XYZ file of C-alpha atoms in Angstrom:
179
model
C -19.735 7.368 -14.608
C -19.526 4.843 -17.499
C -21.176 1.949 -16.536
C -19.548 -1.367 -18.354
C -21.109 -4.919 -18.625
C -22.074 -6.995 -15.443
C -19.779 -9.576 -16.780
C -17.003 -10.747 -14.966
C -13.729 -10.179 -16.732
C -10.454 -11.177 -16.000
C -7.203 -9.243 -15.901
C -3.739 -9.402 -14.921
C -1.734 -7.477 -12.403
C 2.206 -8.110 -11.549
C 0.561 -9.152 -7.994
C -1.234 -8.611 -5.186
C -1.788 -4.797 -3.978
C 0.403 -3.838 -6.891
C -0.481 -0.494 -8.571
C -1.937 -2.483 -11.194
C -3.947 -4.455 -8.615
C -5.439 -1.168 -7.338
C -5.778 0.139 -10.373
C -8.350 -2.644 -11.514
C -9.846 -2.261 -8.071
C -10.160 1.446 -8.983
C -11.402 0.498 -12.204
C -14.293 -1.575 -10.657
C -15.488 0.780 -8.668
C -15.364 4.038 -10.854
C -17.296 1.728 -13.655
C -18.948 -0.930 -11.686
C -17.264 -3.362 -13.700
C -16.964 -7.066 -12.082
C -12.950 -7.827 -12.736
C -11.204 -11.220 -11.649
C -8.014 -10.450 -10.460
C -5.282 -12.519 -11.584
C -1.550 -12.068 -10.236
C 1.406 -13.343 -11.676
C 4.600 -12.588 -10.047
C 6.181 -10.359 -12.461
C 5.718 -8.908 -15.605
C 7.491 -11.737 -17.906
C 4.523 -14.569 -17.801
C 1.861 -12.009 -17.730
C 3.200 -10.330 -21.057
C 3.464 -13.415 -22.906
C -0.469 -14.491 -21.580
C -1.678 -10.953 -22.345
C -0.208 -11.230 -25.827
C -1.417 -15.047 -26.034
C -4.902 -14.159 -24.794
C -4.439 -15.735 -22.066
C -5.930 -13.226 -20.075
C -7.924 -10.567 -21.839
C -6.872 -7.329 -20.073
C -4.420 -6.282 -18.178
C -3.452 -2.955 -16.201
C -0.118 -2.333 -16.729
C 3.252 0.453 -17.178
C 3.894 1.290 -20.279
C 7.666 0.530 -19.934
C 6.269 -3.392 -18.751
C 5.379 -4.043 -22.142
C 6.668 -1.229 -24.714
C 7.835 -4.076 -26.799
C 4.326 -5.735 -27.240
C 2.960 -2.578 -27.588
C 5.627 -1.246 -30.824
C 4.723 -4.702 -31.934
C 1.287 -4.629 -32.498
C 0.612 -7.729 -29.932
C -1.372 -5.862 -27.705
C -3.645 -2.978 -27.866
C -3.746 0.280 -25.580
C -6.874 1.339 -24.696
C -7.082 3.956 -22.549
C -3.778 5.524 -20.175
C -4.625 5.669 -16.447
C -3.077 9.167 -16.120
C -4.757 12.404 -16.125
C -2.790 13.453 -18.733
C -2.488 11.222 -22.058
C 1.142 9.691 -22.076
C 3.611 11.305 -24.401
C 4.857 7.788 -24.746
C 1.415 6.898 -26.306
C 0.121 10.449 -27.740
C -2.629 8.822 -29.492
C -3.948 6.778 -26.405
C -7.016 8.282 -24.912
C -7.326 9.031 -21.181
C -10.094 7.148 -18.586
C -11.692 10.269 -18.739
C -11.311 10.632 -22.545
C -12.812 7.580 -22.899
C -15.317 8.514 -20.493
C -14.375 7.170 -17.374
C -14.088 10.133 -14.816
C -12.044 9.943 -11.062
C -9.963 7.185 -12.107
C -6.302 8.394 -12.092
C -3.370 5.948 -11.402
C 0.145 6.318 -12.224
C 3.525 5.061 -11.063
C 5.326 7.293 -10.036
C 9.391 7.819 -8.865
C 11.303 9.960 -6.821
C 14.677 10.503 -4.979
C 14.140 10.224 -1.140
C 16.301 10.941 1.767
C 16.277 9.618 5.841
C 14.379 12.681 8.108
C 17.285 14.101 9.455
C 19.202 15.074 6.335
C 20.613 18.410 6.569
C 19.198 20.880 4.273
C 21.929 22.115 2.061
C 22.515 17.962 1.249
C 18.216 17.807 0.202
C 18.992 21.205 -1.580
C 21.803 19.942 -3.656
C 20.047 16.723 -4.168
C 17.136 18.438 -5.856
C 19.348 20.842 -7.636
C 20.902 17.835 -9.637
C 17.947 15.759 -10.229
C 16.172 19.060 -11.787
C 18.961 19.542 -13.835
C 19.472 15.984 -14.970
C 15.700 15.809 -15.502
C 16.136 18.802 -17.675
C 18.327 17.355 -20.237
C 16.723 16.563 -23.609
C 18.415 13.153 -23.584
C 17.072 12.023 -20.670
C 13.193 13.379 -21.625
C 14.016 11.189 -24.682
C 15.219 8.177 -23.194
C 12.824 8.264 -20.727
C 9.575 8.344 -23.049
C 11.467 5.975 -25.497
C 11.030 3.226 -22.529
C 7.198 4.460 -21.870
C 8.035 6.587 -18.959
C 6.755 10.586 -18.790
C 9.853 12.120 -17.244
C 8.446 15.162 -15.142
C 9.809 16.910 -11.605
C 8.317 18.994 -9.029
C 9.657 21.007 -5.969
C 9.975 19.535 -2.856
C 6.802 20.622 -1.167
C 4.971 19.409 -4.559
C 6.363 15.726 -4.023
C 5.762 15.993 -0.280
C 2.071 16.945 -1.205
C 2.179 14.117 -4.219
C 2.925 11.345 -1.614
C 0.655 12.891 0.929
C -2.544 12.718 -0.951
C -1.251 9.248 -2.624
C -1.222 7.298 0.863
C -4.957 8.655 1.527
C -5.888 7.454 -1.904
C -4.631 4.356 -1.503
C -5.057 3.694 1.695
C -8.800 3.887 1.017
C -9.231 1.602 -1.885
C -7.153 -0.989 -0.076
C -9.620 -0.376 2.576
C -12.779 -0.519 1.142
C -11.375 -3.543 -1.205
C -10.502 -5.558 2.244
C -6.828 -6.448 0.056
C -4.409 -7.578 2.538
C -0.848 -8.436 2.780
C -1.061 -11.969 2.763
């Protein structure tokens, strides 16, 4: 584990128990970091104090603040993801840049109420494979920071699965609350 100075340093999250929240709080305890959580209420006012220097650091989605980042306002250090983003090839990983066991990404998917016949959840996936498929839509998708990717259905059941037991646990052990 990387250990990082005892300092406390501040960064900005879109708000409270966001996944940018819980990513610093992830960050902290991977690296033993002391961070000062700042929300803001959406991504607007934090952009424009990230790129001020406002606040120093920030955890944020790519698509957030593609702009800044094309621009040269703000610099990426290292992508959250245990893959490097094909939106940012050249941006290191947390375990790249030697930070192990921290992985945190946004992620998307199509869900339907329990109950919905099969052939309809079939269909469903059918379409969103093939529209997910399409060369435009990879493009388009990394040109706004996203990595466009799709799994089976027992994959995304598993995905969500082991990402409420993650979470769960660092919202735990961090005490964060709703209010």
């Amino acid at each position: 584990m990387a250990k990082v100075s005892r300092e406390q340093i501040s960064y900005s999250s879109i708000g409270n128990g966001s996944s940018q929240h819980l990513a610093g709080v992830l960050f902290e305890r991977r690296t033993g970091t002391r961070l000062l959580h700042v929300p803001y209420r959406g991504a607007g006012q934090l952009t424009v104090d990230l790129v001020s220097g406002d606040v120093p650091a920030s955890f944020q989605l790519i698509p957030n603040i593609a702009s800044q980042l094309q621009a040269g306002q703000i610099k990426p250090l290292a992508v959250t993801s245990k893959q490097r983003s094909k939106a940012l090839p050249n941006v290191p990983t947390m375990a790249e840049a030697g930070i192990s066991d921290l992985e945190s990404f946004a992620w998307f998917g199509l869900l339907v109420p329990k109950g919905t016949p099969k052939p309809i959840v079939d269909r469903l996936h059918s379409e969103v494979v093939k529209i997910m498929s399409d060369p435009a839509v990879q493009k388009r998708m990394i040109d706004i920071g996203a990595d466009p990717i799709y799994t089976s259905q027992a994959e995304f059941k598993a995905l969500i699965s082991s990402e409420v037991i993650k979470w769960r646990s660092v919202i735990k052990e961090a005490g964060i609350s709703g209010n």
